[in-house]
Coordinates of C-alpha atoms and ligand atoms in Angstrom, one line a residue:
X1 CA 14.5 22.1 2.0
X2 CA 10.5 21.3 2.3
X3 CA 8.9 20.1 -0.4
X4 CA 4.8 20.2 -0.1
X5 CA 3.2 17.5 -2.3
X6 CA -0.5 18.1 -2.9
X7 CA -3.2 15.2 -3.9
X8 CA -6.7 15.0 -4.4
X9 CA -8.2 12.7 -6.6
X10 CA -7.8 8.7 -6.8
X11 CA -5.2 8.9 -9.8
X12 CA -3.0 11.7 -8.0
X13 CA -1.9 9.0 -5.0
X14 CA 0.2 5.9 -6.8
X15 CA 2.0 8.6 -9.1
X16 CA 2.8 10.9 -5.3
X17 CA 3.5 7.4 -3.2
X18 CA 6.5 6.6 -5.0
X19 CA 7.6 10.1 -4.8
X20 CA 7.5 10.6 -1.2
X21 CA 9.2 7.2 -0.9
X22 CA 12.3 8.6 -3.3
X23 CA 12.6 11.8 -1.4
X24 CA 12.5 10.5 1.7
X25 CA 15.7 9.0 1.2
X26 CA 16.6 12.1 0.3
X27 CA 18.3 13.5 4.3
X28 CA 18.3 17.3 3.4
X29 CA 14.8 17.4 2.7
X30 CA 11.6 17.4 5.0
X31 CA 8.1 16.7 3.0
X32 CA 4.5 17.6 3.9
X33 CA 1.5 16.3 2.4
X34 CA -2.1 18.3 1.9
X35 CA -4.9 16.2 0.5
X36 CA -6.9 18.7 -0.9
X37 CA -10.4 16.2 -0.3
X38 CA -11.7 16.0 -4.0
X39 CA -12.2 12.3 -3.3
X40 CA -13.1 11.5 -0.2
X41 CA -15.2 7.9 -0.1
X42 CA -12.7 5.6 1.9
X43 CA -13.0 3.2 -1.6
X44 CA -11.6 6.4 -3.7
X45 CA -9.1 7.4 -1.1
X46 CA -8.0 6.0 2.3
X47 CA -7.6 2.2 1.3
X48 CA -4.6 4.0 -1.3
X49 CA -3.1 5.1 1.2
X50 CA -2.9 1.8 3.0
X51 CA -2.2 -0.4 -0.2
X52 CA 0.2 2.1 -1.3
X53 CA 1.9 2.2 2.1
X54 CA 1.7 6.2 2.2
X55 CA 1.9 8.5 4.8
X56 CA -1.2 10.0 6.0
X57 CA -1.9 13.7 5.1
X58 CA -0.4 16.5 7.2
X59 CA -3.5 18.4 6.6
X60 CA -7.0 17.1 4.5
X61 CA -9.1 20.7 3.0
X62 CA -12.1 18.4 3.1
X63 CA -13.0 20.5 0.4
X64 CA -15.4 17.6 -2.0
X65 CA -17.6 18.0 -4.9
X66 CA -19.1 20.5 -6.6
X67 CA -18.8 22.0 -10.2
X68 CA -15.3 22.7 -11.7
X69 CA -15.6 26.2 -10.5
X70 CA -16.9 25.8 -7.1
X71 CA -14.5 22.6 -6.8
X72 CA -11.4 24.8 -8.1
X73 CA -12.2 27.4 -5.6
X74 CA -12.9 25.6 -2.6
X75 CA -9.2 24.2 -2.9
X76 CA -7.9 27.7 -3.7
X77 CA -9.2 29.4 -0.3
X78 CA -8.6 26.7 1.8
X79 CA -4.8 26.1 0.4
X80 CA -3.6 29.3 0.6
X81 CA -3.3 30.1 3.8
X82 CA -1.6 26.5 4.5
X83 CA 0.7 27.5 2.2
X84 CA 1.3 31.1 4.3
X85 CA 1.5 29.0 6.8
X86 CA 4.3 26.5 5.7
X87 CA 6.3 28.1 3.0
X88 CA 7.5 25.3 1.3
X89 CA 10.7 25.3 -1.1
X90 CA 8.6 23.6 -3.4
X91 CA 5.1 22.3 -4.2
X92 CA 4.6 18.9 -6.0
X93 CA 1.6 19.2 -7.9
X94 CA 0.3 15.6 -9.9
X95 CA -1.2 14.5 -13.2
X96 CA -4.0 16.6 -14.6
X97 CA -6.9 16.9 -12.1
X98 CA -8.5 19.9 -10.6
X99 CA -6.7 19.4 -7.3
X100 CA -3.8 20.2 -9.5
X101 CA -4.2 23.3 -11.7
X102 CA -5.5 24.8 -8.2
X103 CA -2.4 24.4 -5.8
X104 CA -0.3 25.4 -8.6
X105 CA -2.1 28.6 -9.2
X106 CA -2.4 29.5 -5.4
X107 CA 1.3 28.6 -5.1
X108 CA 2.5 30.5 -8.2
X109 CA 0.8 33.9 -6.9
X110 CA 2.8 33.6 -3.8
X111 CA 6.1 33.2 -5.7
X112 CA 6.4 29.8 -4.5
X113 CA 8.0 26.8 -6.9
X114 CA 6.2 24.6 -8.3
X115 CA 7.4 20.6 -9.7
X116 CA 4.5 19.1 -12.0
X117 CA 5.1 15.3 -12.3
X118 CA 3.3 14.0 -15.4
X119 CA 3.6 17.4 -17.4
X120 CA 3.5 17.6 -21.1
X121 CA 0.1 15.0 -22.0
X122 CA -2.1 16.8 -24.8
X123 CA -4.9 15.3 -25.9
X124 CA -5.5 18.3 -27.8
X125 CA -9.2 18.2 -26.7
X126 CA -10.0 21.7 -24.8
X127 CA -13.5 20.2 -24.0
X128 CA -11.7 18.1 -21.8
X129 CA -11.5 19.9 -18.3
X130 CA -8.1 17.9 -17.8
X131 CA -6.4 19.4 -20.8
X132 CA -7.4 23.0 -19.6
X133 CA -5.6 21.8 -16.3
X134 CA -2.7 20.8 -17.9
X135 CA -1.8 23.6 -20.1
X136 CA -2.3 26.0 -17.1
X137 CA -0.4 23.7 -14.8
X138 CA 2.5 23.2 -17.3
X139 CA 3.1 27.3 -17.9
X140 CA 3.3 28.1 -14.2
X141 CA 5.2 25.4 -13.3
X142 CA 9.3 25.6 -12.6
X143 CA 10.3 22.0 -12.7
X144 CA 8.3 19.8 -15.3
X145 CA 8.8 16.1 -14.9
X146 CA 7.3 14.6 -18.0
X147 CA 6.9 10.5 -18.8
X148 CA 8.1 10.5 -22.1
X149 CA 9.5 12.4 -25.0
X150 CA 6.2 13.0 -26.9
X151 CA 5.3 15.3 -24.0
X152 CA 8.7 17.3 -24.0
X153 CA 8.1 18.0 -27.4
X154 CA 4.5 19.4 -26.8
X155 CA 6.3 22.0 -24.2
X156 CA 8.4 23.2 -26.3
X157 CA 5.8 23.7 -29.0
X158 CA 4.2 25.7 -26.5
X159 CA 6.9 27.6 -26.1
X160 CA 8.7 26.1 -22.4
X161 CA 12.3 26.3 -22.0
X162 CA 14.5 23.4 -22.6
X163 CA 15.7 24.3 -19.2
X164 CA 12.5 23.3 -17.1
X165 CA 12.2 20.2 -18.7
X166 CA 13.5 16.8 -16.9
X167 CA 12.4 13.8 -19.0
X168 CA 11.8 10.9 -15.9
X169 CA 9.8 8.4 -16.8
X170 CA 6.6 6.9 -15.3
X171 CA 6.0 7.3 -11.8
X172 CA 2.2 5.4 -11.9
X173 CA 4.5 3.0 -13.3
X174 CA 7.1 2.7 -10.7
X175 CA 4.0 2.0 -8.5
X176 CA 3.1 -0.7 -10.8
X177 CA 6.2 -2.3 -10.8
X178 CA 6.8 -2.5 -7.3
X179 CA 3.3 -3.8 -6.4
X180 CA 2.8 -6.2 -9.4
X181 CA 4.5 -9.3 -7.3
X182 CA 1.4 -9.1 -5.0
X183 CA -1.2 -9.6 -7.7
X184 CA 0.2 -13.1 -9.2
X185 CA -3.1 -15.1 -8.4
X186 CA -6.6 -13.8 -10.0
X187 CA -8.8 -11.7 -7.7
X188 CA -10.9 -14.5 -5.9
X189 CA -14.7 -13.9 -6.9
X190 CA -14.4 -12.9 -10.1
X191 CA -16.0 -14.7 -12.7
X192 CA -13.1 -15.9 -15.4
X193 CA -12.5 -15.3 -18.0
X194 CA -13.8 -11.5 -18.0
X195 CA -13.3 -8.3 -20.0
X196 CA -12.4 -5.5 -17.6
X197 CA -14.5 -1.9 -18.1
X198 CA -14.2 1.2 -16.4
X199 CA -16.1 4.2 -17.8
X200 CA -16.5 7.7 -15.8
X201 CA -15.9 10.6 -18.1
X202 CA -18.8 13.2 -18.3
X203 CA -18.6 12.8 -22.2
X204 CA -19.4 9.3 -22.0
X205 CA -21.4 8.4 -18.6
X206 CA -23.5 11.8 -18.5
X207 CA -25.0 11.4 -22.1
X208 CA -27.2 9.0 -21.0
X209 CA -28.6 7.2 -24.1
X210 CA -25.7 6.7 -25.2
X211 CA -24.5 5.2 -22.0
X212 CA -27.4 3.0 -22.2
X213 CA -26.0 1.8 -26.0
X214 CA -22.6 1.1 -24.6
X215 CA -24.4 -0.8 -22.0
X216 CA -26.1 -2.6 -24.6
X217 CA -22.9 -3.8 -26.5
X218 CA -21.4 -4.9 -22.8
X219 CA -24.1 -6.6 -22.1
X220 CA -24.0 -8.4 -26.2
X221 CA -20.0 -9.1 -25.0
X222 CA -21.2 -10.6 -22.1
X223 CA -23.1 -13.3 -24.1
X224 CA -19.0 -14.2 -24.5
X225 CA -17.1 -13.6 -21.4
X226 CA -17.8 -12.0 -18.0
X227 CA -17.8 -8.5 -18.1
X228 CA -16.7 -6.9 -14.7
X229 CA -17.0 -3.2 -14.1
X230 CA -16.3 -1.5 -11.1
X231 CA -17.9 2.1 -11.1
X232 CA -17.1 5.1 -10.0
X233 CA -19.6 7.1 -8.0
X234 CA -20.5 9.4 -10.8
X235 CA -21.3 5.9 -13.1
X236 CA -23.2 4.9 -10.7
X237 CA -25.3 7.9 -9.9
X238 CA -26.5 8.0 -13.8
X239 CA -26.9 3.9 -14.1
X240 CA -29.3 3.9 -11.2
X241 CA -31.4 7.3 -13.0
X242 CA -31.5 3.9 -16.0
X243 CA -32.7 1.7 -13.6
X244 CA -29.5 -0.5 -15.2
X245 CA -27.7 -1.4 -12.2
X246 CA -29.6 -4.3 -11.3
X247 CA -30.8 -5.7 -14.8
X248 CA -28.1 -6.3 -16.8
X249 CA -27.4 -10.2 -16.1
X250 CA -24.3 -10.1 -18.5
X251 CA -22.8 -7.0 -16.4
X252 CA -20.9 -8.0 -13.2
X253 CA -21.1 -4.0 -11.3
X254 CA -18.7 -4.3 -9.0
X255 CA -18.1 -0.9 -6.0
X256 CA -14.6 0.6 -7.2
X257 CA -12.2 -1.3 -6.2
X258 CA -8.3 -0.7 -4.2
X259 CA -5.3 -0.4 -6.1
X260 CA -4.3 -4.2 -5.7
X261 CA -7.2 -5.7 -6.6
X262 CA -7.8 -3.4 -9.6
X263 CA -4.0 -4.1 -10.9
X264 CA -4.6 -8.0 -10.4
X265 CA -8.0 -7.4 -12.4
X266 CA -6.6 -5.7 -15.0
X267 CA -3.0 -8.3 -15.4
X268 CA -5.4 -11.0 -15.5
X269 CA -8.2 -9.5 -18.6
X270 CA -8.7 -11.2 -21.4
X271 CA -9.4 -7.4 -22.8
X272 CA -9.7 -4.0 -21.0
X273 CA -12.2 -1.2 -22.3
X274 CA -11.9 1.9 -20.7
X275 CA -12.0 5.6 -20.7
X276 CA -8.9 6.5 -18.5
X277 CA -5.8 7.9 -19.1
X278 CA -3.9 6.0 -16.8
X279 CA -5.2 2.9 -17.9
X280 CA -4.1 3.0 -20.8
X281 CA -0.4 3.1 -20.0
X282 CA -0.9 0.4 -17.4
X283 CA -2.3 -1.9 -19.4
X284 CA 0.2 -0.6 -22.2
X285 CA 3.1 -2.3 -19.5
X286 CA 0.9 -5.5 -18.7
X287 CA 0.8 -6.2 -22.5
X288 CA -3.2 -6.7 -22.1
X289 CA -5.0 -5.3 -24.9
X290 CA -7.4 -1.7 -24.4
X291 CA -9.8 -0.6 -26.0
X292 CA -10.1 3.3 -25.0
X293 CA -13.8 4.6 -25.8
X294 CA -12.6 8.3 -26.3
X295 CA -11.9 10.2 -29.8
X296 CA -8.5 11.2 -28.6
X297 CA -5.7 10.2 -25.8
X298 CA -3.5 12.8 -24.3
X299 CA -0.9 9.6 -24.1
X300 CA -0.4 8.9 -28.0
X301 CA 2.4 6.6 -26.9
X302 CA 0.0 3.9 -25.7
X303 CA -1.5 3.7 -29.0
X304 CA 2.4 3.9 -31.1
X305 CA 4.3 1.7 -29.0
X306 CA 1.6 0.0 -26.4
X307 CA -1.8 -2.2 -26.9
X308 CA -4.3 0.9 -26.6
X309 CA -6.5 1.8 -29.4
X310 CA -9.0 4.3 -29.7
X311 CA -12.6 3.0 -30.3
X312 CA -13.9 6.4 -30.4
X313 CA -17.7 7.0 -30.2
X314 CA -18.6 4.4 -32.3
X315 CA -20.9 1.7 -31.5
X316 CA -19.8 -0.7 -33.9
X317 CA -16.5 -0.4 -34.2
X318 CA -15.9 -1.1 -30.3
X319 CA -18.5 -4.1 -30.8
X320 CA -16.0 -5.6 -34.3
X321 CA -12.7 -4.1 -31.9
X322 CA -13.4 -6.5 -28.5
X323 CA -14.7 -9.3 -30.6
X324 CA -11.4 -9.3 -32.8
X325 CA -9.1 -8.8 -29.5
X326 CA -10.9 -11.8 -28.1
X327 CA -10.5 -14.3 -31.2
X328 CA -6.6 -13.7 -30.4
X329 CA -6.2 -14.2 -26.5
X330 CA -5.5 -16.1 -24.1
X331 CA -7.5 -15.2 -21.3
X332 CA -5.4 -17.1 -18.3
X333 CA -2.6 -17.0 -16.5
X334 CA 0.1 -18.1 -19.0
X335 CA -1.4 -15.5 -21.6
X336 CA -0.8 -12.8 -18.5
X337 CA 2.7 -14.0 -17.9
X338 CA 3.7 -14.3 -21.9
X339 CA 1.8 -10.8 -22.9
X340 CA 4.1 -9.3 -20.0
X341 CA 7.2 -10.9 -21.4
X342 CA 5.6 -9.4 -25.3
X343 CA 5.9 -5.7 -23.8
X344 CA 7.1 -3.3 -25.0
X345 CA 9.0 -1.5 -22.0
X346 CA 12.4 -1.8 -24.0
X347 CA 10.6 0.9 -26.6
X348 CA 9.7 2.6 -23.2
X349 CA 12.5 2.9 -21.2
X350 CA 12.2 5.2 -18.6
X351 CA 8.9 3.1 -17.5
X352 CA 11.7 1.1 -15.3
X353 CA 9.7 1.3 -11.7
X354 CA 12.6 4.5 -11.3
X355 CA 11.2 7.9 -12.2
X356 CA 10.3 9.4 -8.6
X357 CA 14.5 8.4 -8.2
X358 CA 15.1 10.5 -11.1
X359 CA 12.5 13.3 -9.7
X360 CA 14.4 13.2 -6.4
X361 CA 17.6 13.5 -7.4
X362 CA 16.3 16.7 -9.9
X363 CA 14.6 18.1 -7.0
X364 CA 18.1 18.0 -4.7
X365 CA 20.2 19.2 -7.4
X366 CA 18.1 21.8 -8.4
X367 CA 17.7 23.3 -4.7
X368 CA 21.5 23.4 -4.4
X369 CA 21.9 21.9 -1.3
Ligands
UD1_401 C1 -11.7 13.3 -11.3 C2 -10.7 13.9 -12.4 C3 -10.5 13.0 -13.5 C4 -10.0 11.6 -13.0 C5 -11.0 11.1 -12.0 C6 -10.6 9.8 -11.4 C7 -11.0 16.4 -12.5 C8 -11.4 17.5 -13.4 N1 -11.3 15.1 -12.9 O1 -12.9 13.1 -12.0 O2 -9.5 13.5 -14.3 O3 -9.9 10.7 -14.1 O4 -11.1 12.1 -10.9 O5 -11.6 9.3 -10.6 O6 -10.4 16.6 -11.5 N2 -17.7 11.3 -5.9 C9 -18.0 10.6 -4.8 N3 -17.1 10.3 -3.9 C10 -15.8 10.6 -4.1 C11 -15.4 11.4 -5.2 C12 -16.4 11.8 -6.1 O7 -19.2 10.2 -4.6 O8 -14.9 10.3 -3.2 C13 -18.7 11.7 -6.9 C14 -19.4 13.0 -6.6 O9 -20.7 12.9 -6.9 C15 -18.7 14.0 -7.6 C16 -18.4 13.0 -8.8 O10 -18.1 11.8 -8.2 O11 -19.6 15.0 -7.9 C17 -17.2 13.5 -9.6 O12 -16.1 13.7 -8.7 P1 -15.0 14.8 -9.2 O13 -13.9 14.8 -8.3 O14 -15.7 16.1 -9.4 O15 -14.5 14.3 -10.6 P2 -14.2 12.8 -11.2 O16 -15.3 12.5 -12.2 O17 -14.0 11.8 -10.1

């Protein structure tokens, strides 16, 4: 059988690498793989595929930015007729970006199957163009791989048979698991120790003045600990219409950074504030504490059973939040290696660095061969 995996954007490739690892040990199947383009800076996408020891795309649809629609579009046209061209048993389709609402629609309208891995997050936020992606994605889809049991139960509220849904665990976290040996020492030229930020939702980074307050109460941490931020191209496009990248003393701006170095980065925080989903559950299995600036999380687990919570959009309680983390850690290596033993992946088993096994063995059985 031929199974088509399609990426896009920087979160898409560690939860597809371990994937195309599992089903490659898999001898009656044959996989392509279509990068759809939605990142393309080499620091968003090609050093992932070396860290993450991937093969490179079959086929890139260099298809870039643009607005949702335009974006959406431009991976519609250009995917279909690969599709026509290949037609696969089965298209992979990843977490919750537009790269992934778009191959499943093109491949549902030619009758082809579709496997969502990461299905069944709701942040219950509709203002969120992710949670419009993932309620599409989930109905069309044939085979929904979800991370954990929260999420099945959301697709059955909505109304998905029982049948279609294969609990599997986390594959970001397989990724995690397997890399994590190569991230024992600190990244070399960081300041230590540091808080960890990475903010690049519209909702947050395009309201400017209130980007500039958030900036303000970094830069107040600061006074504390290092504060290292990598940014993502959209971050930085609105911090240099402030004029803020280059004076902020207490801000370390840092280029976005590879998968290794980001994972050492994040094992090694005294405290992590960010607005990502996947974040969230990574530092959730590093036993590091988060503080998530967003109203809501479409992974509720993190918050339960993890070390996330949700600062919201309020000033003052992320300020009394990161100042109360930090009167309680220990910022160096033994607090790493102790908060990792603290974890709780026994509440979280199927985070066991084996999900994409689970996927592969779902995907054989279910093609009957
Ligand atoms: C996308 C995902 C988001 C995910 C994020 C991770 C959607 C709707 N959103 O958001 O869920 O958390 O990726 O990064 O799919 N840009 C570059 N170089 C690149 C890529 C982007 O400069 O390689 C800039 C462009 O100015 C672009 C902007 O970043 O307009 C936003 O990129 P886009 O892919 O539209 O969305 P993200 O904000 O990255």
């Amino acid at each position: 059988m031929e199974v088509l995996h399609v990426i896009g954007a920087r979160p898409n490739f560690m939860k597809a690498a371990p994937v195309l690892r599992a089903l490659a040990q898999k001898p009656q199947v044959s996989q392509k793989l279509v990068h759809t383009g939605q990142h393309y800076d080499a620091a968003m996408s090609g050093v992932f595929f070396q860290q993450l020891q991937m093969p490179q795309p079959d086929c890139n649809l260099e298809v870039g930015s643009g607005t949702h629609a335009q974006q959406t579009a431009a991976i519609m046209s250009a995917f279909e007729p690969v599709l026509l061209n290949h037609r696969p048993d089965l298209v992979l389709v990843y977490g919750d970006v537009n790269s992934t609402v778009a191959a499943a629609l093109v491949s549902s309208k030619l009758g082809i199957k579709i496997g969502h891995v990461e299905a069944g997050l709701r942040s219950r936020d509709r203002s969120m163009p992710e949670e419009i992606n993932r309620l599409l994605t989930d109905q069309i889809s044939d085979l929904l791989f979800t991370p954990s049991a929260d999420a099945d139960q959301n697709l059955l509220h909505e109304g998905i048979d029982r049948s279609r849904i294969h609990l599997v665990g986390n594959v970001m976290i397989d990724t995690l698991i397997r890399l994590l040996p190569q991230t024992a020492s600190k990244p070399q030229n960081f300041p230590s120790p540091y808080a960890l930020v990475t903010l690049h939702r519209p909702s947050n980074v395009d309201d400017l003045p209130w980007l500039q307050q958030m900036l303000a109460i970094l830069s107040d941490l600061g006074k504390d600990l290092a504060i290292v931020f990598p940014v993502h191209p959209r971050t930085r496009r609105r911090l240099e219409e402030l004029g803020s990248l280059h004076s902020n003393p207490n801000i370390h701006f840092h280029d976005p950074l590879p998968y290794l170095e980001f994972l050492a980065l994040q094992r090694h925080a005294a405290l992590v504030i960010t607005d990502s989903g996947g974040i969230q559950e990574e530092t959730t299995f590093l036993g590091v504490p988060c503080l998530t600036v967003r109203e809501n999380t479409e992974r509720p687990i993190t918050v339960d059973l993890g070390t996330n919570q949700l600062v919201g959009r309020n000033l003052q309680r992320l300020r009394e939040a990161a100042k109360e983390v930090l009167r309680h850690t220990a910022p160096d290596r033994a607090g790493a290696t102790s908060r990792e033993a603290q974890t709780k992946t026994k509440t979280l088993p199927l985070w066991d660095g084996q999900a994409a096994d689970r996927i592969a063995e779902i995907i054989v059985r279910a093609s009957g061969r």
